[in-house]
Amino acid sequence: MLELIDAPGLTPALTAAIADPDQPTPRLVLDLDVVARQYDEFVAALPGVEVFYAVKANPLPEVLRTLAERGSCFDIASIGELELCRSLGIDPGRLSYGNTVKRSADIALAASLGVEMFAFDSAEELSKLVTSAPGAVAFCRLTTDSIGSDWPLSKKFGTTPERATELLVRAANNGMRIGVSFHVGSQQRDLGGWVRALGKVRLVVERLAELGLDLDVLNLGGDSRPTISSRSRRSRRSVTSSPTSSATCVPGSVG
């Protein structure tokens, strides 16, 4: 007989599913109503910011379908994730290819199917985008200090504001629309992580403005929900202080 431990947030639907003796164990149980509610709360905390759910966080079709029905866009890291989204009827125009290192063939395929946003953090990757996805949005990933996160990511991805500026000028000169992204580290609980990262973004924005260029997209990265849900007002001020055509956010969890 399965003994359940009372836990905050354990909904009746979850309790019933966990207690079902006819289901195999171990198993992962999700309440799609909770997923939908968390998504709605996240969107409400950042009005005007477009949400791209990171498919790799949980690629279950039921989760993706629930989010798509609520208007979410999606961040993909592979052609497999692109095909999964397409199989669910999600328009590739709602996808962002967030992996900073991609095969030229994968870039070309994604672009041919309608994906318009691609991440990069090096001259080599930018060259692939210029050739294989001409005219798309190329957003350059910045490094961050990742202070306050459980799992820093800046030693793996990203570049400096100075180098990003050089690359974005090159992208614009080659007919690409341009943007900036960053990731403050996995399981980030310190709002200061976004404030410091946006300070780096401002350096890029100001330098580009001197050259007559504007960003089309600012990608705020992921791991936003724990902090934004309780301190969204200050977050909104930080986001809106960085002038761009649009802002996006890539949460890795909405459940």
Tab-separated table of C-alpha atoms in Angstrom:
chain	number	residue	atom	x	y	z
A	1	MET	CA	0.000	0.000	0.000
A	2	LEU	CA	1.479	3.335	-1.089
A	3	GLU	CA	1.720	5.834	1.761
A	4	LEU	CA	1.451	9.457	0.676
A	5	ILE	CA	3.243	12.239	2.501
A	6	ASP	CA	1.252	15.451	2.718
A	7	ALA	CA	3.024	18.185	0.767
A	8	PRO	CA	2.048	21.767	-0.072
A	9	GLY	CA	0.941	22.081	-3.667
A	10	LEU	CA	-0.022	18.429	-4.037
A	11	THR	CA	-3.322	18.791	-5.887
A	12	PRO	CA	-6.186	16.270	-5.667
A	13	ALA	CA	-5.450	15.184	-9.230
A	14	LEU	CA	-1.802	14.517	-8.361
A	15	THR	CA	-2.741	12.676	-5.186
A	16	ALA	CA	-5.157	10.424	-7.053
A	17	ALA	CA	-2.673	9.665	-9.819
A	18	ILE	CA	0.156	8.905	-7.399
A	19	ALA	CA	-2.044	6.647	-5.282
A	20	ASP	CA	-3.347	4.626	-8.248
A	21	PRO	CA	-2.149	1.045	-7.526
A	22	ASP	CA	-2.612	-0.019	-11.154
A	23	GLN	CA	0.115	2.317	-12.424
A	24	PRO	CA	3.763	1.169	-12.598
A	25	THR	CA	6.496	2.699	-10.449
A	26	PRO	CA	8.664	4.691	-10.496
A	27	ARG	CA	6.745	7.288	-12.472
A	28	LEU	CA	6.535	11.035	-12.992
A	29	VAL	CA	3.111	12.575	-12.470
A	30	LEU	CA	2.211	16.047	-13.724
A	31	ASP	CA	-0.941	18.084	-13.256
A	32	LEU	CA	-1.451	20.001	-16.489
A	33	ASP	CA	-3.743	22.453	-14.693
A	34	VAL	CA	-0.760	23.423	-12.530
A	35	VAL	CA	1.414	23.826	-15.633
A	36	ALA	CA	-1.190	26.132	-17.173
A	37	ARG	CA	-1.568	28.160	-13.970
A	38	GLN	CA	2.172	28.592	-13.522
A	39	TYR	CA	2.510	29.740	-17.117
A	40	ASP	CA	-0.268	32.296	-16.662
A	41	GLU	CA	1.359	33.629	-13.485
A	42	PHE	CA	4.716	33.904	-15.229
A	43	VAL	CA	3.260	35.827	-18.162
A	44	ALA	CA	1.390	38.160	-15.803
A	45	ALA	CA	4.620	38.924	-13.921
A	46	LEU	CA	6.346	40.127	-17.111
A	47	PRO	CA	3.808	41.936	-19.293
A	48	GLY	CA	5.085	42.638	-22.769
A	49	VAL	CA	7.732	39.895	-22.585
A	50	GLU	CA	7.264	36.948	-24.941
A	51	VAL	CA	7.763	33.550	-23.287
A	52	PHE	CA	9.749	30.788	-25.015
A	53	TYR	CA	9.492	27.547	-23.027
A	54	ALA	CA	12.694	25.460	-23.125
A	55	VAL	CA	11.583	22.190	-24.705
A	56	LYS	CA	14.541	20.274	-23.249
A	57	ALA	CA	13.255	20.939	-19.711
A	58	ASN	CA	10.284	18.632	-20.259
A	59	PRO	CA	9.452	17.566	-23.826
A	60	LEU	CA	6.297	15.614	-22.993
A	61	PRO	CA	3.785	16.304	-25.792
A	62	GLU	CA	1.030	16.927	-23.243
A	63	VAL	CA	3.089	19.684	-21.596
A	64	LEU	CA	4.037	21.311	-24.891
A	65	ARG	CA	0.452	21.156	-26.159
A	66	THR	CA	-0.857	22.752	-22.960
A	67	LEU	CA	1.618	25.611	-23.237
A	68	ALA	CA	1.038	26.074	-26.963
A	69	GLU	CA	-2.701	26.399	-26.366
A	70	ARG	CA	-1.961	29.227	-23.938
A	71	GLY	CA	0.146	31.099	-26.472
A	72	SER	CA	3.659	30.091	-25.459
A	73	CYS	CA	6.561	30.111	-27.887
A	74	PHE	CA	9.349	27.554	-27.564
A	75	ASP	CA	13.143	27.415	-27.313
A	76	ILE	CA	14.680	24.419	-29.064
A	77	ALA	CA	18.179	22.952	-28.916
A	78	SER	CA	18.018	20.385	-31.728
A	79	ILE	CA	16.281	19.377	-34.936
A	80	GLY	CA	14.595	16.610	-32.955
A	81	GLU	CA	12.896	19.208	-30.763
A	82	LEU	CA	11.923	21.190	-33.857
A	83	GLU	CA	10.274	18.121	-35.377
A	84	LEU	CA	8.517	17.367	-32.082
A	85	CYS	CA	7.007	20.855	-32.027
A	86	ARG	CA	5.952	20.558	-35.662
A	87	SER	CA	4.280	17.202	-34.944
A	88	LEU	CA	2.116	19.013	-32.386
A	89	GLY	CA	1.081	21.660	-34.905
A	90	ILE	CA	3.305	24.392	-33.457
A	91	ASP	CA	4.303	26.939	-36.087
A	92	PRO	CA	8.142	27.044	-36.474
A	93	GLY	CA	7.794	30.832	-36.461
A	94	ARG	CA	7.128	30.455	-32.717
A	95	LEU	CA	10.489	28.734	-32.166
A	96	SER	CA	13.919	30.052	-31.210
A	97	TYR	CA	17.019	27.907	-31.821
A	98	GLY	CA	18.851	28.598	-28.566
A	99	ASN	CA	21.826	26.264	-28.917
A	100	THR	CA	24.903	28.415	-29.618
A	101	VAL	CA	26.662	25.672	-31.631
A	102	LYS	CA	24.747	24.095	-34.517
A	103	ARG	CA	25.500	22.256	-37.740
A	104	SER	CA	25.134	24.358	-40.874
A	105	ALA	CA	22.718	21.775	-42.264
A	106	ASP	CA	20.528	22.043	-39.162
A	107	ILE	CA	20.493	25.835	-39.363
A	108	ALA	CA	19.492	25.700	-43.020
A	109	LEU	CA	16.739	23.151	-42.361
A	110	ALA	CA	15.332	25.124	-39.434
A	111	ALA	CA	15.368	28.341	-41.449
A	112	SER	CA	13.675	26.664	-44.417
A	113	LEU	CA	10.888	25.477	-42.131
A	114	GLY	CA	10.281	28.969	-40.725
A	115	VAL	CA	12.492	29.350	-37.636
A	116	GLU	CA	13.671	32.971	-37.527
A	117	MET	CA	15.686	33.285	-34.307
A	118	PHE	CA	19.130	31.751	-33.727
A	119	ALA	CA	21.665	32.062	-30.895
A	120	PHE	CA	25.426	32.379	-31.347
A	121	ASP	CA	28.486	33.417	-29.333
A	122	SER	CA	31.352	33.171	-31.811
A	123	ALA	CA	32.458	34.414	-35.224
A	124	GLU	CA	32.378	30.876	-36.578
A	125	GLU	CA	28.736	30.364	-35.612
A	126	LEU	CA	27.769	33.776	-36.963
A	127	SER	CA	29.297	32.873	-40.326
A	128	LYS	CA	27.098	29.779	-40.448
A	129	LEU	CA	24.004	31.846	-39.670
A	130	VAL	CA	24.799	34.450	-42.330
A	131	THR	CA	25.162	31.692	-44.926
A	132	SER	CA	22.410	29.290	-43.857
A	133	ALA	CA	19.754	31.619	-42.372
A	134	PRO	CA	20.156	34.965	-44.176
A	135	GLY	CA	18.039	37.776	-42.754
A	136	ALA	CA	17.144	35.905	-39.571
A	137	VAL	CA	17.489	37.237	-36.020
A	138	ALA	CA	20.980	36.429	-34.748
A	139	PHE	CA	21.229	36.988	-31.002
A	140	CYS	CA	24.610	36.914	-29.295
A	141	ARG	CA	24.877	35.319	-25.871
A	142	LEU	CA	26.736	37.240	-23.168
A	143	THR	CA	28.580	35.722	-20.230
A	144	THR	CA	27.285	36.430	-16.707
A	145	ASP	CA	28.811	35.955	-13.266
A	146	SER	CA	26.123	33.385	-12.278
A	147	ILE	CA	26.452	34.453	-8.627
A	148	GLY	CA	23.482	33.111	-6.653
A	149	SER	CA	22.808	30.166	-8.965
A	150	ASP	CA	23.186	26.491	-8.117
A	151	TRP	CA	24.681	25.653	-11.513
A	152	PRO	CA	26.747	28.361	-13.294
A	153	LEU	CA	26.757	28.223	-17.099
A	154	SER	CA	29.009	31.087	-18.183
A	155	LYS	CA	32.134	28.938	-18.445
A	156	LYS	CA	30.315	26.945	-21.109
A	157	PHE	CA	28.552	29.605	-23.205
A	158	GLY	CA	28.749	33.312	-23.957
A	159	THR	CA	31.156	36.110	-24.768
A	160	THR	CA	32.064	39.587	-23.493
A	161	PRO	CA	30.069	42.769	-24.237
A	162	GLU	CA	33.003	44.081	-26.284
A	163	ARG	CA	33.230	40.966	-28.450
A	164	ALA	CA	29.439	40.731	-28.708
A	165	THR	CA	29.307	44.287	-30.027
A	166	GLU	CA	31.866	43.469	-32.729
A	167	LEU	CA	29.950	40.363	-33.766
A	168	LEU	CA	26.580	42.119	-33.813
A	169	VAL	CA	27.948	44.894	-36.030
A	170	ARG	CA	29.221	42.202	-38.387
A	171	ALA	CA	25.830	40.486	-38.308
A	172	ALA	CA	23.982	43.714	-39.084
A	173	ASN	CA	26.363	44.498	-41.915
A	174	ASN	CA	25.492	41.097	-43.387
A	175	GLY	CA	21.769	41.759	-43.355
A	176	MET	CA	20.889	39.966	-40.112
A	177	ARG	CA	18.519	41.330	-37.501
A	178	ILE	CA	20.349	41.426	-34.190
A	179	GLY	CA	19.754	40.645	-30.539
A	180	VAL	CA	21.422	39.800	-27.235
A	181	SER	CA	20.818	36.967	-24.788
A	182	PHE	CA	22.196	35.819	-21.456
A	183	HIS	CA	21.594	33.138	-18.833
A	184	VAL	CA	22.089	33.966	-15.165
A	185	GLY	CA	22.714	30.349	-14.160
A	186	SER	CA	20.481	27.405	-13.387
A	187	GLN	CA	18.323	27.655	-10.252
A	188	GLN	CA	19.056	31.360	-9.850
A	189	ARG	CA	17.388	32.911	-6.789
A	190	ASP	CA	19.121	36.302	-6.681
A	191	LEU	CA	17.410	39.063	-8.677
A	192	GLY	CA	20.755	40.851	-8.760
A	193	GLY	CA	21.866	38.290	-11.336
A	194	TRP	CA	19.500	39.836	-13.891
A	195	VAL	CA	20.377	43.390	-12.852
A	196	ARG	CA	24.104	42.732	-13.401
A	197	ALA	CA	23.447	40.929	-16.682
A	198	LEU	CA	21.265	43.774	-17.933
A	199	GLY	CA	24.109	46.129	-17.066
A	200	LYS	CA	26.234	44.230	-19.598
A	201	VAL	CA	23.394	44.426	-22.104
A	202	ARG	CA	23.289	48.200	-21.670
A	203	LEU	CA	26.989	48.432	-22.559
A	204	VAL	CA	26.232	46.664	-25.840
A	205	VAL	CA	23.109	48.740	-26.510
A	206	GLU	CA	24.899	52.027	-25.931
A	207	ARG	CA	27.848	51.110	-28.124
A	208	LEU	CA	25.563	49.924	-30.926
A	209	ALA	CA	23.523	53.133	-30.649
A	210	GLU	CA	26.699	55.134	-31.240
A	211	LEU	CA	27.043	53.190	-34.492
A	212	GLY	CA	23.410	53.751	-35.474
A	213	LEU	CA	22.235	50.228	-34.649
A	214	ASP	CA	19.393	49.003	-32.407
A	215	LEU	CA	18.692	45.563	-30.982
A	216	ASP	CA	15.652	43.746	-32.340
A	217	VAL	CA	15.488	41.232	-29.472
A	218	LEU	CA	16.624	40.973	-25.858
A	219	ASN	CA	16.516	37.380	-24.600
A	220	LEU	CA	16.423	37.249	-20.774
A	221	GLY	CA	17.340	33.576	-20.599
A	222	GLY	CA	15.863	31.110	-18.143
A	223	ASP	CA	15.467	30.282	-14.451
A	224	SER	CA	13.276	33.310	-13.871
A	225	ARG	CA	10.157	31.982	-12.164
A	226	PRO	CA	11.288	31.670	-8.495
A	227	THR	CA	12.473	35.274	-8.359
A	228	ILE	CA	10.094	37.029	-10.723
A	229	SER	CA	6.970	35.640	-9.090
A	230	SER	CA	7.711	37.527	-5.879
A	231	ARG	CA	9.614	40.587	-7.129
A	232	SER	CA	8.288	41.208	-10.618
A	233	ARG	CA	7.961	45.008	-10.324
A	234	ARG	CA	11.702	45.567	-10.036
A	235	SER	CA	12.313	43.005	-12.792
A	236	ARG	CA	9.995	44.887	-15.153
A	237	ARG	CA	11.871	48.139	-14.490
A	238	SER	CA	15.190	46.457	-15.312
A	239	VAL	CA	13.840	44.954	-18.528
A	240	THR	CA	12.196	48.112	-19.786
A	241	SER	CA	15.330	50.153	-19.078
A	242	SER	CA	17.070	48.326	-21.929
A	243	PRO	CA	15.681	49.655	-25.242
A	244	THR	CA	14.891	46.897	-27.764
A	245	SER	CA	12.100	46.105	-30.194
A	246	SER	CA	11.032	43.091	-28.120
A	247	ALA	CA	11.997	41.073	-25.068
A	248	THR	CA	11.805	37.317	-24.640
A	249	CYS	CA	12.283	34.959	-21.702
A	250	VAL	CA	13.106	31.240	-21.698
A	251	PRO	CA	11.859	29.498	-18.540
A	252	GLY	CA	12.978	25.922	-18.030
A	253	SER	CA	10.112	25.019	-15.727
A	254	VAL	CA	6.487	26.022	-15.360
A	255	GLY	CA	5.368	23.194	-13.132
